[in-house]
PDB file of C-alpha atoms in Angstrom:
ATOM      1  CA  UNK A   1      -2.450   1.370  26.327  1.00 42.00           C
ATOM      2  CA  UNK A   2      -2.391   5.135  25.976  1.00 47.00           C
ATOM      3  CA  UNK A   3      -3.521   6.699  22.694  1.00 50.00           C
ATOM      4  CA  UNK A   4      -0.023   8.087  22.051  1.00 47.00           C
ATOM      5  CA  UNK A   5       1.527   4.623  22.521  1.00 46.00           C
ATOM      6  CA  UNK A   6      -1.022   3.105  20.173  1.00 46.00           C
ATOM      7  CA  UNK A   7      -0.383   5.719  17.502  1.00 47.00           C
ATOM      8  CA  UNK A   8       3.351   5.001  17.586  1.00 46.00           C
ATOM      9  CA  UNK A   9       2.636   1.399  16.618  1.00 46.00           C
ATOM     10  CA  UNK A  10       1.414   2.600  13.239  1.00 45.00           C
ATOM     11  CA  UNK A  11      -0.691   0.266  11.149  1.00 43.00           C
ATOM     12  CA  UNK A  12       0.657  -2.945  12.695  1.00 49.00           C
ATOM     13  CA  UNK A  13      -2.434  -3.358  14.856  1.00 65.00           C
ATOM     14  CA  UNK A  14      -5.946  -1.997  14.794  1.00 81.00           C
ATOM     15  CA  UNK A  15      -6.665   0.610  17.442  1.00 93.00           C
ATOM     16  CA  UNK A  16      -9.688   0.185  19.687  1.00 96.00           C
ATOM     17  CA  UNK A  17     -12.474   2.722  20.092  1.00 97.00           C
ATOM     18  CA  UNK A  18     -15.889   2.634  21.747  1.00 98.00           C
ATOM     19  CA  UNK A  19     -19.047   4.117  20.227  1.00 98.00           C
ATOM     20  CA  UNK A  20     -22.493   4.969  21.546  1.00 98.00           C
ATOM     21  CA  UNK A  21     -25.566   4.084  19.506  1.00 98.00           C
ATOM     22  CA  UNK A  22     -27.771   6.771  21.059  1.00 98.00           C
ATOM     23  CA  UNK A  23     -31.466   6.038  20.607  1.00 97.00           C
ATOM     24  CA  UNK A  24     -34.944   7.091  21.638  1.00 95.00           C
ATOM     25  CA  UNK A  25     -38.285   5.358  21.197  1.00 89.00           C
ATOM     26  CA  UNK A  26     -41.879   6.411  20.892  1.00 72.00           C
ATOM     27  CA  UNK A  27     -41.827   8.817  17.962  1.00 66.00           C
ATOM     28  CA  UNK A  28     -44.052   8.473  14.912  1.00 76.00           C
ATOM     29  CA  UNK A  29     -41.148   6.829  13.051  1.00 73.00           C
ATOM     30  CA  UNK A  30     -40.425   4.296  15.823  1.00 87.00           C
ATOM     31  CA  UNK A  31     -36.916   4.048  17.202  1.00 93.00           C
ATOM     32  CA  UNK A  32     -34.651   6.929  16.216  1.00 95.00           C
ATOM     33  CA  UNK A  33     -30.852   7.155  16.348  1.00 97.00           C
ATOM     34  CA  UNK A  34     -28.801  10.264  17.050  1.00 98.00           C
ATOM     35  CA  UNK A  35     -25.966  10.778  14.569  1.00 98.00           C
ATOM     36  CA  UNK A  36     -23.312  13.474  14.682  1.00 98.00           C
ATOM     37  CA  UNK A  37     -20.977  14.819  12.029  1.00 97.00           C
ATOM     38  CA  UNK A  38     -17.270  14.130  12.198  1.00 93.00           C
ATOM     39  CA  UNK A  39     -15.088  17.184  12.718  1.00 88.00           C
ATOM     40  CA  UNK A  40     -12.740  16.433   9.834  1.00 81.00           C
ATOM     41  CA  UNK A  41     -15.016  15.311   6.996  1.00 85.00           C
ATOM     42  CA  UNK A  42     -18.574  16.159   8.052  1.00 91.00           C
ATOM     43  CA  UNK A  43     -19.674  12.520   7.589  1.00 93.00           C
ATOM     44  CA  UNK A  44     -22.511  11.187   9.747  1.00 97.00           C
ATOM     45  CA  UNK A  45     -21.080   8.986  12.515  1.00 97.00           C
ATOM     46  CA  UNK A  46     -21.768   7.705  16.015  1.00 98.00           C
ATOM     47  CA  UNK A  47     -20.090   9.417  18.974  1.00 98.00           C
ATOM     48  CA  UNK A  48     -16.924   7.421  19.660  1.00 97.00           C
ATOM     49  CA  UNK A  49     -13.549   7.675  21.296  1.00 95.00           C
ATOM     50  CA  UNK A  50     -10.541   6.027  22.849  1.00 94.00           C
ATOM     51  CA  UNK A  51     -10.372   3.772  25.908  1.00 95.00           C
ATOM     52  CA  UNK A  52     -10.149   5.600  29.246  1.00 95.00           C
ATOM     53  CA  UNK A  53      -8.296   4.392  32.284  1.00 92.00           C
ATOM     54  CA  UNK A  54     -10.588   3.034  35.037  1.00 93.00           C
ATOM     55  CA  UNK A  55     -13.705   3.069  32.800  1.00 96.00           C
ATOM     56  CA  UNK A  56     -15.379   0.094  31.169  1.00 96.00           C
ATOM     57  CA  UNK A  57     -15.946   0.047  27.420  1.00 97.00           C
ATOM     58  CA  UNK A  58     -19.620   0.967  27.901  1.00 97.00           C
ATOM     59  CA  UNK A  59     -18.710   3.799  30.267  1.00 97.00           C
ATOM     60  CA  UNK A  60     -16.269   5.141  27.660  1.00 97.00           C
ATOM     61  CA  UNK A  61     -19.024   5.106  25.022  1.00 98.00           C
ATOM     62  CA  UNK A  62     -21.378   6.910  27.400  1.00 97.00           C
ATOM     63  CA  UNK A  63     -18.732   9.574  28.125  1.00 97.00           C
ATOM     64  CA  UNK A  64     -18.088  10.140  24.402  1.00 98.00           C
ATOM     65  CA  UNK A  65     -21.841  10.511  23.816  1.00 98.00           C
ATOM     66  CA  UNK A  66     -21.851  13.371  26.316  1.00 98.00           C
ATOM     67  CA  UNK A  67     -18.655  15.056  25.103  1.00 98.00           C
ATOM     68  CA  UNK A  68     -19.464  14.887  21.377  1.00 98.00           C
ATOM     69  CA  UNK A  69     -23.282  15.122  21.351  1.00 98.00           C
ATOM     70  CA  UNK A  70     -24.461  16.347  24.753  1.00 98.00           C
ATOM     71  CA  UNK A  71     -26.224  13.056  25.459  1.00 98.00           C
ATOM     72  CA  UNK A  72     -27.297  12.120  28.949  1.00 98.00           C
ATOM     73  CA  UNK A  73     -28.525   8.548  29.068  1.00 97.00           C
ATOM     74  CA  UNK A  74     -28.191   5.002  30.266  1.00 97.00           C
ATOM     75  CA  UNK A  75     -26.390   1.986  28.866  1.00 96.00           C
ATOM     76  CA  UNK A  76     -29.070  -0.318  27.532  1.00 93.00           C
ATOM     77  CA  UNK A  77     -27.290  -3.614  27.032  1.00 92.00           C
ATOM     78  CA  UNK A  78     -24.038  -5.192  25.990  1.00 95.00           C
ATOM     79  CA  UNK A  79     -21.919  -4.563  22.908  1.00 97.00           C
ATOM     80  CA  UNK A  80     -24.067  -4.669  19.759  1.00 97.00           C
ATOM     81  CA  UNK A  81     -21.217  -5.438  17.412  1.00 97.00           C
ATOM     82  CA  UNK A  82     -17.946  -4.184  16.000  1.00 97.00           C
ATOM     83  CA  UNK A  83     -17.071  -2.250  12.863  1.00 97.00           C
ATOM     84  CA  UNK A  84     -13.824  -1.135  11.295  1.00 95.00           C
ATOM     85  CA  UNK A  85     -12.753   2.108   9.670  1.00 93.00           C
ATOM     86  CA  UNK A  86      -9.631   4.035   8.723  1.00 90.00           C
ATOM     87  CA  UNK A  87      -8.874   6.961  11.071  1.00 87.00           C
ATOM     88  CA  UNK A  88      -7.306   9.789   9.094  1.00 82.00           C
ATOM     89  CA  UNK A  89      -4.550  11.472  11.096  1.00 81.00           C
ATOM     90  CA  UNK A  90      -3.394  15.074  10.774  1.00 82.00           C
ATOM     91  CA  UNK A  91      -0.162  13.968   9.101  1.00 91.00           C
ATOM     92  CA  UNK A  92      -2.044  12.119   6.342  1.00 88.00           C
ATOM     93  CA  UNK A  93      -1.681   8.610   7.749  1.00 89.00           C
ATOM     94  CA  UNK A  94      -4.706   6.321   7.896  1.00 88.00           C
ATOM     95  CA  UNK A  95      -4.767   4.019  10.898  1.00 89.00           C
ATOM     96  CA  UNK A  96      -7.072   0.994  11.165  1.00 94.00           C
ATOM     97  CA  UNK A  97      -9.568   1.208  14.032  1.00 95.00           C
ATOM     98  CA  UNK A  98     -12.000  -1.346  15.420  1.00 97.00           C
ATOM     99  CA  UNK A  99     -15.029   0.185  17.133  1.00 97.00           C
ATOM    100  CA  UNK A 100     -17.233  -1.634  19.652  1.00 98.00           C
ATOM    101  CA  UNK A 101     -20.788  -0.229  19.685  1.00 98.00           C
ATOM    102  CA  UNK A 102     -22.872   0.108  22.868  1.00 98.00           C
ATOM    103  CA  UNK A 103     -26.576   1.031  23.029  1.00 98.00           C
ATOM    104  CA  UNK A 104     -27.389   4.212  24.976  1.00 98.00           C
ATOM    105  CA  UNK A 105     -31.006   5.131  25.747  1.00 97.00           C
ATOM    106  CA  UNK A 106     -31.096   8.941  25.645  1.00 98.00           C
ATOM    107  CA  UNK A 107     -32.830  10.596  28.586  1.00 97.00           C
ATOM    108  CA  UNK A 108     -31.771  14.188  27.848  1.00 97.00           C
ATOM    109  CA  UNK A 109     -29.903  16.216  25.235  1.00 97.00           C
ATOM    110  CA  UNK A 110     -27.843  18.978  26.813  1.00 97.00           C
ATOM    111  CA  UNK A 111     -27.523  22.313  25.052  1.00 96.00           C
ATOM    112  CA  UNK A 112     -24.041  22.876  26.511  1.00 96.00           C
ATOM    113  CA  UNK A 113     -21.407  20.162  26.044  1.00 97.00           C
ATOM    114  CA  UNK A 114     -17.639  20.080  25.343  1.00 97.00           C
ATOM    115  CA  UNK A 115     -17.774  19.754  21.528  1.00 96.00           C
ATOM    116  CA  UNK A 116     -20.791  22.001  20.890  1.00 96.00           C
ATOM    117  CA  UNK A 117     -20.188  24.051  17.754  1.00 94.00           C
ATOM    118  CA  UNK A 118     -17.733  21.504  16.355  1.00 96.00           C
ATOM    119  CA  UNK A 119     -20.361  19.027  15.123  1.00 95.00           C
ATOM    120  CA  UNK A 120     -23.956  18.834  13.988  1.00 97.00           C
ATOM    121  CA  UNK A 121     -26.357  16.362  15.570  1.00 97.00           C
ATOM    122  CA  UNK A 122     -29.651  15.031  14.247  1.00 97.00           C
ATOM    123  CA  UNK A 123     -32.184  12.265  14.883  1.00 96.00           C
ATOM    124  CA  UNK A 124     -32.866   9.721  12.136  1.00 95.00           C
ATOM    125  CA  UNK A 125     -35.087   6.672  11.743  1.00 93.00           C
ATOM    126  CA  UNK A 126     -32.985   3.503  11.914  1.00 94.00           C
ATOM    127  CA  UNK A 127     -33.227   2.753   8.172  1.00 93.00           C
ATOM    128  CA  UNK A 128     -32.198   6.321   7.287  1.00 95.00           C
ATOM    129  CA  UNK A 129     -29.282   6.284   9.754  1.00 97.00           C
ATOM    130  CA  UNK A 130     -28.068   3.043   8.151  1.00 97.00           C
ATOM    131  CA  UNK A 131     -28.161   4.751   4.740  1.00 97.00           C
ATOM    132  CA  UNK A 132     -26.174   7.762   5.978  1.00 98.00           C
ATOM    133  CA  UNK A 133     -23.189   6.055   7.624  1.00 97.00           C
ATOM    134  CA  UNK A 134     -20.308   4.908   5.437  1.00 95.00           C
ATOM    135  CA  UNK A 135     -19.066   1.754   7.172  1.00 96.00           C
ATOM    136  CA  UNK A 136     -20.754  -1.486   5.964  1.00 96.00           C
ATOM    137  CA  UNK A 137     -20.592  -3.228   9.364  1.00 97.00           C
ATOM    138  CA  UNK A 138     -22.105  -0.169  11.075  1.00 98.00           C
ATOM    139  CA  UNK A 139     -24.899  -0.163   8.475  1.00 97.00           C
ATOM    140  CA  UNK A 140     -25.620  -3.765   9.469  1.00 97.00           C
ATOM    141  CA  UNK A 141     -25.590  -2.961  13.206  1.00 97.00           C
ATOM    142  CA  UNK A 142     -28.065  -0.128  12.643  1.00 97.00           C
ATOM    143  CA  UNK A 143     -30.194  -2.242  10.317  1.00 94.00           C
ATOM    144  CA  UNK A 144     -30.616  -5.009  12.889  1.00 94.00           C
ATOM    145  CA  UNK A 145     -30.859  -2.886  16.055  1.00 95.00           C
ATOM    146  CA  UNK A 146     -33.899  -3.464  18.258  1.00 90.00           C
ATOM    147  CA  UNK A 147     -34.357  -1.141  21.227  1.00 86.00           C
ATOM    148  CA  UNK A 148     -34.905  -2.912  24.545  1.00 78.00           C
TER     149      UNK A 148
END
């Protein structure tokens, strides 16, 4: 389903998105997670986006990690879980979204990437990242994440 088709359905069905839980290991604080700010509200979030034709869910998450945060990395497992949120649209509507989260081990952070200048990015210890995100199910995913 194309994004435009999904948006026409309104709030009858939750829209699907895929997110990347970008992580690195080995620092003094243990595993760290990369969060970015949303463009609209400045909240701390994971990179996420819509399904893409001919890409798996994990590949979509990996692509969004690059576009929104400049992440180069590798998928590091299957879906970690799902969380819901309300996507605020430009016309004031709020559409329900369900987001599947995929672990991405970061190998490099690029300085040039498509959404550079539109978002901030920062590393946080897992417990701090869980405190900063708004969605309860995402807090739980972050709170139980173990890097493999």
